């Protein structure tokens, strides 16, 4: 009689789990002191960034609506709104989650610097958002950090960068010692510390590019080169924090992991190692050369692949062999599974890229959304420990699947259209869709994007509803 893969994997994982990682839950305790308040501050910044991003996604639709678009400021408000939407939903949101994790992980010193970093980051995010309405500037869709070429927006971005620099400096100075007795807690602390090191390398790369770039170079070429090296290094930060989230959520959902803490530390170290190719790329090649660009790309592909697959496999097998879901873990499990599927899809698509078409945004949308879903699941997990209500119920469980499923349709549509050679960073009539296949692919992309937007809005609804509730201190925090 045939056996289902689920039952086979379940028995296999149940058999080997006790020998690999018995009684080693992966989690970082949330302290009851002022660090928790700082972590809550970063969480609020991240949520407000998503709210702002949602507002600009509505403005993106209005900017393409006849008659209504004439009421919006500027001559190219669609791309202006797109710049701010991307920066809020990726840059500000990701940095806020980093601030949340690093605040929990830190030893507790330098709290004034922590609040200062939060204040600078929030101020910079507000100024960047207002620049879309108050300042004229050319929208430049540079990779990693799109910008408005205006003094107001760039000033806000610089203030945000100062806040991020202070945040990273404090995370490094307040990083807890891991020691030799490695357990689930110390393994995640190591991963958190490693992500701060990667962020420091990224900041160094941004400064290095700015220092060596000729000021005579302008427009998109300038910003593309300025953000290329640091943008690639920054991906190591997000990847490491995603891996921390995967192990954290996997342990919370299944109660165990098939990966021992020492092996987890090794995976984090492997994921971090390739980021140190970044300074070598600056020493070996001029920042404007193809060799410089390609070396960053190669390092990112190598560093991520070595660590992601083993951790994903161990977490996935652990989930197969775990007990039935509970109301308190279903949303986290949904976010975890959706995150791993989307990130894997993005990685597979990246290996298929051979030309400058919409397969490229399909690749990074898959990876970015994979990271975002991991962070959403982590927020669900941490809310009760931060003093808020638990996330549970059908809506909370459906949200990650809706958001992840919509994004999966979105990137499938992009890959479909990319097969026909549809170019990236164009819209409307500029796309020149010549066949029914191209039109169908982009239509599927649009449908998926709409579903994903609904899923993203539901995340805010679920979280804000939970934040209206409170729990006794003994239940909501871990000492």
XYZ file of C-alpha atoms in Angstrom:
479
model
C 0.000 0.000 0.000
C 1.467 3.413 -0.979
C 2.371 5.931 1.676
C 1.859 9.665 1.389
C 4.949 11.921 1.316
C 3.581 13.709 4.369
C 3.521 10.537 6.478
C 6.937 9.410 5.294
C 8.511 12.793 5.995
C 6.716 12.994 9.301
C 8.124 9.662 10.539
C 11.571 10.500 9.198
C 11.734 13.872 10.923
C 10.295 12.469 14.151
C 13.011 9.791 14.163
C 16.000 12.072 13.642
C 14.837 15.205 15.471
C 15.653 14.053 19.015
C 19.252 13.257 18.064
C 19.846 16.559 16.308
C 18.170 19.267 18.268
C 16.321 18.040 21.302
C 15.106 20.757 23.647
C 16.778 23.574 21.711
C 14.009 26.005 20.783
C 15.134 28.869 18.577
C 13.927 32.134 20.107
C 15.317 35.385 21.502
C 13.575 36.284 24.793
C 11.885 39.666 24.810
C 13.155 41.642 27.834
C 10.791 43.445 30.187
C 12.965 46.554 30.483
C 13.278 49.663 28.289
C 14.508 47.570 25.346
C 10.968 46.363 24.824
C 9.671 49.935 24.520
C 12.354 50.694 21.937
C 11.437 47.542 20.007
C 7.791 48.633 20.022
C 8.854 52.007 18.631
C 10.577 50.334 15.673
C 7.518 48.136 15.141
C 5.287 51.190 14.948
C 7.614 52.826 12.423
C 7.459 49.705 10.274
C 3.670 49.550 10.438
C 3.300 53.242 9.626
C 5.659 52.744 6.683
C 3.351 50.009 5.390
C 0.350 52.298 5.884
C 2.122 55.005 3.891
C 3.080 52.482 1.253
C -0.562 51.438 0.975
C -1.638 55.056 0.513
C 0.886 55.497 -2.279
C -0.300 52.259 -3.909
C -3.769 53.859 -4.117
C -2.192 57.006 -5.568
C -0.490 54.795 -8.171
C -3.941 53.722 -9.365
C -5.252 57.295 -9.320
C -2.222 58.473 -11.294
C -3.333 56.152 -14.122
C -6.992 57.212 -13.920
C -8.146 59.734 -16.539
C -9.260 63.156 -15.230
C -8.216 62.296 -11.661
C -4.535 62.190 -12.628
C -4.687 65.834 -13.690
C -5.440 66.786 -10.075
C -2.220 65.205 -8.774
C 0.993 67.243 -8.449
C 3.818 67.001 -10.974
C 3.962 65.784 -14.540
C 4.955 62.182 -13.749
C 3.249 61.478 -10.459
C 2.912 57.757 -11.241
C 6.675 57.199 -11.067
C 6.987 59.668 -8.195
C 4.459 57.682 -6.164
C 6.161 54.436 -7.206
C 9.517 55.649 -5.826
C 8.057 56.487 -2.407
C 5.920 53.330 -2.361
C 8.973 51.119 -2.918
C 11.153 52.935 -0.385
C 8.496 52.742 2.322
C 7.492 49.118 1.682
C 11.039 47.792 1.387
C 13.714 50.101 2.793
C 11.868 51.655 5.749
C 9.918 48.466 6.588
C 13.008 46.246 6.490
C 15.134 48.666 8.526
C 12.325 48.909 11.087
C 12.208 45.129 11.522
C 15.995 45.124 11.893
C 15.613 47.771 14.595
C 12.965 45.628 16.299
C 15.164 42.505 16.345
C 18.368 44.325 17.295
C 16.602 46.154 20.138
C 15.392 42.850 21.574
C 18.774 41.222 21.042
C 20.926 44.026 22.499
C 22.428 44.107 25.971
C 20.438 47.171 26.985
C 22.987 49.978 26.889
C 22.960 53.092 24.727
C 19.195 53.509 24.806
C 19.449 57.235 24.052
C 21.296 56.339 20.865
C 18.594 53.804 20.094
C 15.814 56.353 20.441
C 17.895 58.875 18.501
C 18.256 56.407 15.646
C 14.497 55.800 15.664
C 13.772 59.528 15.646
C 16.124 60.184 12.733
C 14.759 57.254 10.735
C 11.150 58.347 11.314
C 11.926 61.946 10.393
C 13.689 60.875 7.224
C 10.780 58.613 6.215
C 8.260 61.443 6.731
C 10.335 63.904 4.686
C 10.755 61.407 1.841
C 6.997 60.844 1.797
C 6.142 64.553 1.812
C 8.642 65.221 -0.977
C 6.253 63.544 -3.413
C 3.799 66.428 -2.875
C 6.009 69.386 -1.972
C 9.062 69.138 -4.215
C 9.613 68.775 -7.932
C 12.162 66.160 -8.830
C 12.791 63.580 -11.483
C 11.846 60.052 -10.330
C 14.795 57.718 -10.885
C 14.071 53.996 -10.648
C 17.557 52.964 -9.535
C 18.049 49.424 -8.291
C 17.767 48.891 -4.512
C 16.926 52.508 -3.606
C 14.839 54.471 -6.135
C 14.949 58.211 -5.569
C 13.414 61.544 -6.460
C 16.208 63.782 -7.706
C 15.187 66.678 -5.483
C 16.812 68.321 -2.499
C 13.883 67.591 -0.174
C 13.719 63.866 -0.944
C 17.487 63.388 -0.903
C 17.670 65.330 2.363
C 15.091 63.010 3.884
C 16.964 59.977 2.571
C 20.181 61.298 4.100
C 18.501 61.806 7.495
C 17.115 58.271 7.274
C 20.616 57.004 6.429
C 22.032 58.767 9.506
C 19.369 57.061 11.617
C 20.252 53.705 10.075
C 23.949 54.314 10.734
C 23.313 55.047 14.411
C 21.055 51.970 14.599
C 23.750 49.703 13.158
C 26.493 51.216 15.335
C 24.413 50.632 18.459
C 23.548 47.083 17.355
C 27.257 46.298 17.020
C 28.243 47.961 20.303
C 25.405 46.316 22.238
C 25.646 42.893 20.580
C 25.507 40.178 23.257
C 28.306 37.634 23.509
C 27.310 34.229 22.213
C 29.875 32.175 24.140
C 30.778 28.532 23.625
C 27.629 26.949 25.080
C 25.530 27.191 21.920
C 21.782 26.721 22.248
C 18.777 27.938 20.293
C 18.835 31.378 21.911
C 22.544 31.998 21.369
C 22.315 30.714 17.780
C 19.678 33.320 16.914
C 21.686 35.973 18.745
C 24.632 35.071 16.525
C 22.433 35.403 13.440
C 21.172 38.788 14.621
C 24.732 39.971 15.295
C 25.807 38.736 11.857
C 23.027 40.730 10.192
C 24.294 43.895 11.915
C 27.816 43.205 10.630
C 26.433 42.825 7.083
C 24.569 46.133 7.489
C 27.807 47.830 8.557
C 29.547 46.530 5.422
C 26.646 47.853 3.334
C 26.961 51.321 4.890
C 30.695 51.256 4.198
C 29.977 50.373 0.565
C 27.489 53.227 0.168
C 30.007 55.702 1.588
C 32.814 54.275 -0.573
C 30.757 54.601 -3.757
C 29.805 58.173 -2.881
C 33.442 59.095 -2.216
C 34.842 57.735 -5.508
C 31.998 58.548 -7.904
C 32.673 61.602 -10.093
C 30.175 64.344 -9.295
C 29.957 65.129 -12.996
C 28.106 61.851 -13.485
C 24.406 62.501 -13.126
C 20.967 61.037 -13.518
C 20.175 57.365 -13.328
C 23.775 56.267 -14.006
C 24.957 58.075 -10.872
C 22.390 56.579 -8.516
C 22.616 53.130 -10.086
C 26.349 52.968 -9.355
C 25.976 54.723 -5.991
C 23.557 52.112 -4.633
C 24.812 48.974 -6.415
C 27.553 47.781 -4.041
C 25.827 48.752 -0.813
C 22.488 47.492 -2.099
C 23.937 44.038 -2.749
C 25.608 43.956 0.666
C 22.344 45.012 2.292
C 20.681 41.892 0.886
C 22.876 39.833 3.229
C 21.342 41.715 6.166
C 17.789 40.946 5.054
C 18.652 37.332 4.224
C 20.222 36.733 7.626
C 17.229 38.266 9.401
C 14.943 36.116 7.260
C 16.856 32.978 8.285
C 16.606 34.062 11.927
C 12.845 34.459 11.426
C 12.513 31.058 9.740
C 14.202 29.234 12.604
C 12.288 31.270 15.173
C 8.924 30.599 13.529
C 9.727 26.964 12.781
C 10.573 26.339 16.414
C 7.428 28.151 17.584
C 5.191 26.163 15.225
C 6.695 22.694 15.631
C 8.364 22.906 19.046
C 11.626 21.545 17.625
C 14.040 21.836 14.747
C 16.023 19.318 12.737
C 18.984 21.700 12.717
C 21.207 21.807 15.776
C 22.123 25.247 17.146
C 25.799 24.733 16.245
C 24.884 23.934 12.657
C 22.625 26.992 12.619
C 25.569 29.147 13.684
C 27.637 27.614 10.898
C 24.913 28.444 8.364
C 24.749 32.031 9.597
C 28.530 32.297 9.302
C 28.403 30.973 5.734
C 25.666 33.440 4.824
C 27.762 36.271 6.254
C 31.126 35.264 4.779
C 30.391 36.321 1.214
C 29.546 39.885 2.256
C 33.277 40.462 2.769
C 33.724 40.174 -0.985
C 32.251 43.701 -1.010
C 35.398 45.623 0.064
C 37.504 43.427 -2.244
C 35.270 44.463 -5.165
C 36.012 48.111 -4.388
C 39.745 47.499 -4.100
C 39.974 45.342 -7.220
C 37.832 47.257 -9.711
C 36.575 50.737 -10.439
C 32.968 51.154 -9.272
C 31.793 51.967 -12.791
C 33.140 48.771 -14.376
C 31.197 45.660 -15.340
C 33.656 43.546 -13.325
C 32.767 45.469 -10.161
C 29.033 44.932 -10.739
C 29.420 41.252 -11.567
C 31.534 40.510 -8.500
C 28.801 41.856 -6.203
C 26.207 39.751 -8.010
C 28.343 36.622 -7.779
C 28.966 37.126 -4.044
C 25.258 37.526 -3.343
C 24.346 34.365 -5.245
C 27.089 32.319 -3.581
C 26.549 33.544 -0.021
C 22.785 33.101 -0.020
C 22.663 29.695 -1.628
C 25.051 28.012 0.791
C 22.979 28.710 3.882
C 19.379 29.123 2.749
C 18.750 25.614 1.418
C 19.878 23.681 4.554
C 17.899 25.928 6.898
C 14.802 25.822 4.683
C 15.038 22.025 4.446
C 15.405 21.568 8.194
C 12.544 23.937 8.998
C 10.308 22.367 6.365
C 10.932 18.810 7.555
C 10.346 19.922 11.120
C 6.935 21.289 10.147
C 5.997 18.037 8.403
C 6.677 16.050 11.561
C 5.068 18.462 14.009
C 1.817 18.077 15.864
C -1.445 19.545 14.644
C -1.755 23.316 14.421
C -3.130 25.382 17.250
C -5.021 28.655 17.022
C -1.947 30.503 18.285
C 0.461 29.113 15.667
C -1.569 28.806 12.453
C -0.863 32.387 11.274
C 2.883 31.984 11.926
C 2.946 28.657 10.082
C 1.095 30.208 7.135
C 3.585 33.086 6.984
C 6.552 30.717 7.270
C 5.412 28.363 4.510
C 4.466 31.249 2.219
C 7.818 32.916 2.847
C 9.821 29.826 1.945
C 7.787 29.160 -1.213
C 8.076 32.754 -2.477
C 11.776 33.015 -1.715
C 12.443 29.690 -3.450
C 10.441 30.835 -6.477
C 12.469 34.029 -6.636
C 15.704 32.068 -6.470
C 14.656 29.685 -9.254
C 13.601 32.596 -11.467
C 16.942 34.290 -10.821
C 18.716 31.295 -12.338
C 16.550 31.686 -15.472
C 17.491 35.317 -16.181
C 19.319 35.761 -19.482
C 18.150 39.174 -20.714
C 16.955 42.569 -19.455
C 13.224 41.803 -19.255
C 10.506 41.422 -16.650
C 11.983 38.152 -15.374
C 14.337 40.371 -13.355
C 11.565 42.046 -11.303
C 9.922 38.617 -11.004
C 13.126 37.376 -9.365
C 13.491 40.172 -6.848
C 9.756 40.398 -6.130
C 9.826 36.734 -5.150
C 12.832 37.181 -2.887
C 11.709 40.486 -1.367
C 8.207 39.196 -0.651
C 9.726 36.032 0.815
C 11.616 38.223 3.280
C 8.539 40.369 3.937
C 6.393 37.326 4.759
C 9.034 36.047 7.176
C 8.988 39.439 8.909
C 5.187 39.434 8.999
C 5.242 36.042 10.687
C 7.831 37.272 13.176
C 5.625 40.252 14.039
C 2.723 37.850 14.642
C 4.962 35.808 16.933
C 6.280 38.770 18.918
C 3.100 40.785 19.453
C 2.062 39.007 22.696
C 5.608 39.296 24.071
C 5.603 43.031 23.310
C 2.469 43.512 25.398
C -0.211 43.198 22.737
C -2.866 40.603 22.041
C -2.248 37.306 20.288
C -2.840 36.962 16.567
C -5.275 34.170 15.801
C -8.363 33.389 13.770
C -9.237 32.672 10.161
C -8.387 36.146 8.892
C -4.881 36.018 10.366
C -4.278 32.571 8.890
C -5.603 33.463 5.446
C -3.629 36.716 5.219
C -0.156 35.218 4.499
C -1.605 32.794 1.942
C -3.507 35.609 0.243
C -0.509 37.927 0.170
C 1.899 35.172 -0.840
C -0.494 33.639 -3.383
C -1.104 37.011 -5.001
C 2.601 37.667 -5.269
C 3.131 34.191 -6.722
C 0.594 34.957 -9.466
C 2.308 38.316 -9.928
C 5.747 36.833 -10.566
C 4.366 33.964 -12.694
C 2.781 36.605 -14.922
C 6.090 38.462 -15.130
C 8.003 35.296 -16.032
C 5.371 34.464 -18.633
C 5.697 37.919 -20.187
C 9.473 37.854 -19.872
C 9.489 34.794 -22.090
C 8.080 37.046 -24.808
C 10.735 39.682 -24.156
C 8.542 42.272 -22.399
C 10.912 44.913 -21.026
C 11.176 45.956 -17.393
C 10.533 49.403 -15.895
C 7.965 50.356 -18.532
C 4.200 50.722 -18.206
C 1.105 51.428 -20.224
C 1.590 51.886 -23.953
C 5.380 51.849 -23.481
C 5.171 48.096 -22.882
C 4.263 47.467 -26.538
C 2.404 44.188 -25.950
C 2.279 42.572 -29.385
C 0.579 39.234 -28.742
C -2.214 37.654 -26.754
C 0.383 35.740 -24.731
C 2.141 38.938 -23.650
C -1.166 40.554 -22.739
C -2.304 37.487 -20.772
C 0.970 37.354 -18.858
C 0.799 40.995 -17.841
C -2.898 40.585 -17.022
C -2.053 37.728 -14.648
C 0.658 39.929 -13.157
C -1.900 42.679 -12.515
C -4.424 40.296 -10.970
C -1.785 38.851 -8.670
C -0.680 42.319 -7.671
C -4.251 43.253 -6.746
C -4.661 40.126 -4.603
C -1.295 40.832 -2.933
C -2.338 44.404 -2.118
C -5.462 43.060 -0.395
C -3.296 40.594 1.537
C -0.936 43.384 2.594
C -3.812 45.512 3.842
C -5.163 42.546 5.801
C -1.814 42.264 7.580
C -2.265 45.786 8.906
C -5.853 45.020 9.921
C -4.819 41.856 11.798
C -1.884 43.491 13.570
C -3.672 46.713 14.533
C -6.611 44.691 15.860
C -4.234 42.654 18.023
C -2.483 45.810 19.212
C -5.752 47.098 20.631
C -5.687 44.208 23.107
C -3.431 43.808 26.126
C -2.337 40.884 28.260
C -0.928 40.542 31.777
C 2.810 40.989 31.924
C 3.390 37.416 33.048
C 1.759 36.124 29.848
C 3.054 38.583 27.324
C 6.802 38.753 27.911
C 9.739 36.464 28.385
C 12.341 37.383 30.947
